[in-house]
Amino acid sequence: WELLPRPPWGKRRFHAAVVDSTGRLLVAGGEDAHGVTYNDAWSFDGSSWQRLDDFPQQTLPDAAVGTESGALVIFQDGTIMELSPRGWEHEGHAPENIDVTSCAMVGESLHVGTRQGAV
């Protein structure tokens, strides 16, 4: 075991955390123990943390996935946002009345899990 550098923030919960195709850990959003929400995004390459572009709103992500291109995709209240090297981009909306709970990339296809079943 090797002790890795601590992230530059305190404890948080309800955040998005995924590993992208390059092996980086991507972390975004969440809240602290006092209920303060965050819109920051970070990457960790195994040796150091790097601050990424902030999410457009303070958020508790519903689900997230890393893509083969190294992007982070977040679902929040039906909105789909992608963080790529160009910054955050709006990618669309989930169908109405769909409560996204999980997601996964299979090749270039995005598979979404919901409280109503898979979409």
PDB file of C-alpha atoms in Angstrom:
ATOM      1  CA  TRP A   1       0.000   0.000   0.000  1.00  0.00           C
ATOM      2  CA  GLU A   2       1.102   3.532  -0.718  1.00  0.00           C
ATOM      3  CA  LEU A   3      -0.375   6.663   0.844  1.00  0.00           C
ATOM      4  CA  LEU A   4      -1.504   8.960  -1.976  1.00  0.00           C
ATOM      5  CA  PRO A   5      -1.906  12.741  -1.777  1.00  0.00           C
ATOM      6  CA  ARG A   6      -5.096  13.919  -0.105  1.00  0.00           C
ATOM      7  CA  PRO A   7      -7.483  15.847  -2.309  1.00  0.00           C
ATOM      8  CA  PRO A   8      -7.433  19.623  -1.796  1.00  0.00           C
ATOM      9  CA  TRP A   9     -10.902  19.654  -0.183  1.00  0.00           C
ATOM     10  CA  GLY A  10     -12.542  18.230   2.926  1.00  0.00           C
ATOM     11  CA  LYS A  11     -14.916  15.297   3.197  1.00  0.00           C
ATOM     12  CA  ARG A  12     -17.875  15.245   0.820  1.00  0.00           C
ATOM     13  CA  ARG A  13     -20.785  13.022  -0.134  1.00  0.00           C
ATOM     14  CA  PHE A  14     -23.302  12.682  -2.976  1.00  0.00           C
ATOM     15  CA  HIS A  15     -20.619  13.540  -5.548  1.00  0.00           C
ATOM     16  CA  ALA A  16     -19.854  11.972  -8.915  1.00  0.00           C
ATOM     17  CA  ALA A  17     -16.692   9.866  -9.100  1.00  0.00           C
ATOM     18  CA  VAL A  18     -15.673   7.894 -12.197  1.00  0.00           C
ATOM     19  CA  VAL A  19     -12.531   6.586 -13.852  1.00  0.00           C
ATOM     20  CA  ASP A  20     -12.005   7.634 -17.467  1.00  0.00           C
ATOM     21  CA  SER A  21     -10.360   5.641 -20.256  1.00  0.00           C
ATOM     22  CA  THR A  22      -6.928   7.062 -19.387  1.00  0.00           C
ATOM     23  CA  GLY A  23      -7.165   5.816 -15.792  1.00  0.00           C
ATOM     24  CA  ARG A  24      -7.756   9.247 -14.240  1.00  0.00           C
ATOM     25  CA  LEU A  25     -10.187   9.558 -11.349  1.00  0.00           C
ATOM     26  CA  LEU A  26     -12.715  12.327 -12.051  1.00  0.00           C
ATOM     27  CA  VAL A  27     -14.687  13.827  -9.146  1.00  0.00           C
ATOM     28  CA  ALA A  28     -17.410  16.490  -9.397  1.00  0.00           C
ATOM     29  CA  GLY A  29     -20.057  18.150  -7.263  1.00  0.00           C
ATOM     30  CA  GLY A  30     -21.401  16.871  -3.970  1.00  0.00           C
ATOM     31  CA  GLU A  31     -21.887  18.384  -0.548  1.00  0.00           C
ATOM     32  CA  ASP A  32     -20.080  18.601   2.774  1.00  0.00           C
ATOM     33  CA  ALA A  33     -21.345  17.482   6.200  1.00  0.00           C
ATOM     34  CA  HIS A  34     -23.093  20.850   6.668  1.00  0.00           C
ATOM     35  CA  GLY A  35     -25.084  20.557   3.423  1.00  0.00           C
ATOM     36  CA  VAL A  36     -22.971  23.065   1.478  1.00  0.00           C
ATOM     37  CA  THR A  37     -23.041  21.984  -2.191  1.00  0.00           C
ATOM     38  CA  TYR A  38     -20.129  22.204  -4.617  1.00  0.00           C
ATOM     39  CA  ASN A  39     -19.818  22.688  -8.366  1.00  0.00           C
ATOM     40  CA  ASP A  40     -16.090  21.942  -8.621  1.00  0.00           C
ATOM     41  CA  ALA A  41     -14.545  19.186 -10.737  1.00  0.00           C
ATOM     42  CA  TRP A  42     -11.154  17.507 -10.265  1.00  0.00           C
ATOM     43  CA  SER A  43      -8.978  14.851 -11.867  1.00  0.00           C
ATOM     44  CA  PHE A  44      -6.419  12.630 -10.148  1.00  0.00           C
ATOM     45  CA  ASP A  45      -3.756  10.852 -12.205  1.00  0.00           C
ATOM     46  CA  GLY A  46      -2.394   8.752  -9.342  1.00  0.00           C
ATOM     47  CA  SER A  47       0.118  11.329  -8.206  1.00  0.00           C
ATOM     48  CA  SER A  48      -1.510  14.773  -8.215  1.00  0.00           C
ATOM     49  CA  TRP A  49      -4.912  16.487  -8.241  1.00  0.00           C
ATOM     50  CA  GLN A  50      -5.805  18.973 -10.971  1.00  0.00           C
ATOM     51  CA  ARG A  51      -8.724  21.418 -10.817  1.00  0.00           C
ATOM     52  CA  LEU A  52     -10.989  21.239 -13.873  1.00  0.00           C
ATOM     53  CA  ASP A  53     -13.703  23.622 -15.050  1.00  0.00           C
ATOM     54  CA  ASP A  54     -16.477  24.128 -12.495  1.00  0.00           C
ATOM     55  CA  PHE A  55     -19.865  22.562 -13.234  1.00  0.00           C
ATOM     56  CA  PRO A  56     -22.292  25.276 -14.434  1.00  0.00           C
ATOM     57  CA  GLN A  57     -24.375  24.931 -11.244  1.00  0.00           C
ATOM     58  CA  GLN A  58     -23.857  23.650  -7.730  1.00  0.00           C
ATOM     59  CA  THR A  59     -25.134  20.116  -7.899  1.00  0.00           C
ATOM     60  CA  LEU A  60     -25.643  16.719  -6.402  1.00  0.00           C
ATOM     61  CA  PRO A  61     -25.209  14.548  -9.523  1.00  0.00           C
ATOM     62  CA  ASP A  62     -27.761  11.790 -10.117  1.00  0.00           C
ATOM     63  CA  ALA A  63     -25.303   9.639 -12.104  1.00  0.00           C
ATOM     64  CA  ALA A  64     -22.004   9.958 -13.956  1.00  0.00           C
ATOM     65  CA  VAL A  65     -19.794   8.034 -16.362  1.00  0.00           C
ATOM     66  CA  GLY A  66     -16.333   8.448 -17.880  1.00  0.00           C
ATOM     67  CA  THR A  67     -16.119   8.103 -21.658  1.00  0.00           C
ATOM     68  CA  GLU A  68     -13.500   6.514 -23.920  1.00  0.00           C
ATOM     69  CA  SER A  69     -12.394  10.009 -24.966  1.00  0.00           C
ATOM     70  CA  GLY A  70     -11.641  10.945 -21.338  1.00  0.00           C
ATOM     71  CA  ALA A  71     -14.754  13.082 -20.828  1.00  0.00           C
ATOM     72  CA  LEU A  72     -17.002  13.116 -17.759  1.00  0.00           C
ATOM     73  CA  VAL A  73     -20.763  12.885 -18.381  1.00  0.00           C
ATOM     74  CA  ILE A  74     -23.106  13.920 -15.548  1.00  0.00           C
ATOM     75  CA  PHE A  75     -26.865  13.493 -15.288  1.00  0.00           C
ATOM     76  CA  GLN A  76     -28.563  16.065 -13.045  1.00  0.00           C
ATOM     77  CA  ASP A  77     -32.318  16.631 -12.831  1.00  0.00           C
ATOM     78  CA  GLY A  78     -32.801  15.332 -16.372  1.00  0.00           C
ATOM     79  CA  THR A  79     -30.004  17.435 -17.864  1.00  0.00           C
ATOM     80  CA  ILE A  80     -27.015  15.729 -19.479  1.00  0.00           C
ATOM     81  CA  MET A  81     -23.717  17.646 -19.286  1.00  0.00           C
ATOM     82  CA  GLU A  82     -20.284  16.604 -20.575  1.00  0.00           C
ATOM     83  CA  LEU A  83     -16.905  17.894 -19.371  1.00  0.00           C
ATOM     84  CA  SER A  84     -14.347  17.537 -22.148  1.00  0.00           C
ATOM     85  CA  PRO A  85     -11.111  19.450 -22.831  1.00  0.00           C
ATOM     86  CA  ARG A  86     -13.333  22.185 -24.343  1.00  0.00           C
ATOM     87  CA  GLY A  87     -15.152  22.657 -20.998  1.00  0.00           C
ATOM     88  CA  TRP A  88     -18.723  21.810 -19.969  1.00  0.00           C
ATOM     89  CA  GLU A  89     -21.212  21.299 -22.793  1.00  0.00           C
ATOM     90  CA  HIS A  90     -24.948  20.682 -22.644  1.00  0.00           C
ATOM     91  CA  GLU A  91     -25.610  17.328 -24.319  1.00  0.00           C
ATOM     92  CA  GLY A  92     -29.382  17.124 -23.978  1.00  0.00           C
ATOM     93  CA  HIS A  93     -32.128  16.006 -21.638  1.00  0.00           C
ATOM     94  CA  ALA A  94     -33.324  12.647 -20.401  1.00  0.00           C
ATOM     95  CA  PRO A  95     -36.966  11.911 -21.272  1.00  0.00           C
ATOM     96  CA  GLU A  96     -39.497  13.494 -18.889  1.00  0.00           C
ATOM     97  CA  ASN A  97     -40.404  11.542 -15.764  1.00  0.00           C
ATOM     98  CA  ILE A  98     -37.225   9.449 -16.021  1.00  0.00           C
ATOM     99  CA  ASP A  99     -35.271   9.347 -12.753  1.00  0.00           C
ATOM    100  CA  VAL A 100     -31.689   8.463 -13.775  1.00  0.00           C
ATOM    101  CA  THR A 101     -29.855   6.467 -11.084  1.00  0.00           C
ATOM    102  CA  SER A 102     -26.870   4.991 -12.954  1.00  0.00           C
ATOM    103  CA  CYS A 103     -25.196   4.940 -16.345  1.00  0.00           C
ATOM    104  CA  ALA A 104     -22.461   3.125 -18.255  1.00  0.00           C
ATOM    105  CA  MET A 105     -20.675   3.442 -21.574  1.00  0.00           C
ATOM    106  CA  VAL A 106     -20.659   0.313 -23.735  1.00  0.00           C
ATOM    107  CA  GLY A 107     -18.501   1.124 -26.736  1.00  0.00           C
ATOM    108  CA  GLU A 108     -19.943   4.417 -27.951  1.00  0.00           C
ATOM    109  CA  SER A 109     -23.427   3.718 -26.562  1.00  0.00           C
ATOM    110  CA  LEU A 110     -24.634   5.248 -23.313  1.00  0.00           C
ATOM    111  CA  HIS A 111     -26.790   2.912 -21.216  1.00  0.00           C
ATOM    112  CA  VAL A 112     -28.890   4.474 -18.459  1.00  0.00           C
ATOM    113  CA  GLY A 113     -30.459   2.877 -15.402  1.00  0.00           C
ATOM    114  CA  THR A 114     -33.555   4.476 -13.886  1.00  0.00           C
ATOM    115  CA  ARG A 115     -35.981   3.821 -11.068  1.00  0.00           C
ATOM    116  CA  GLN A 116     -38.331   2.687 -13.851  1.00  0.00           C
ATOM    117  CA  GLY A 117     -35.802   0.204 -15.347  1.00  0.00           C
ATOM    118  CA  ALA A 118     -33.117   0.406 -18.034  1.00  0.00           C
ATOM    119  CA  VAL A 119     -33.460   2.912 -20.893  1.00  0.00           C
TER     120      VAL A 119
END
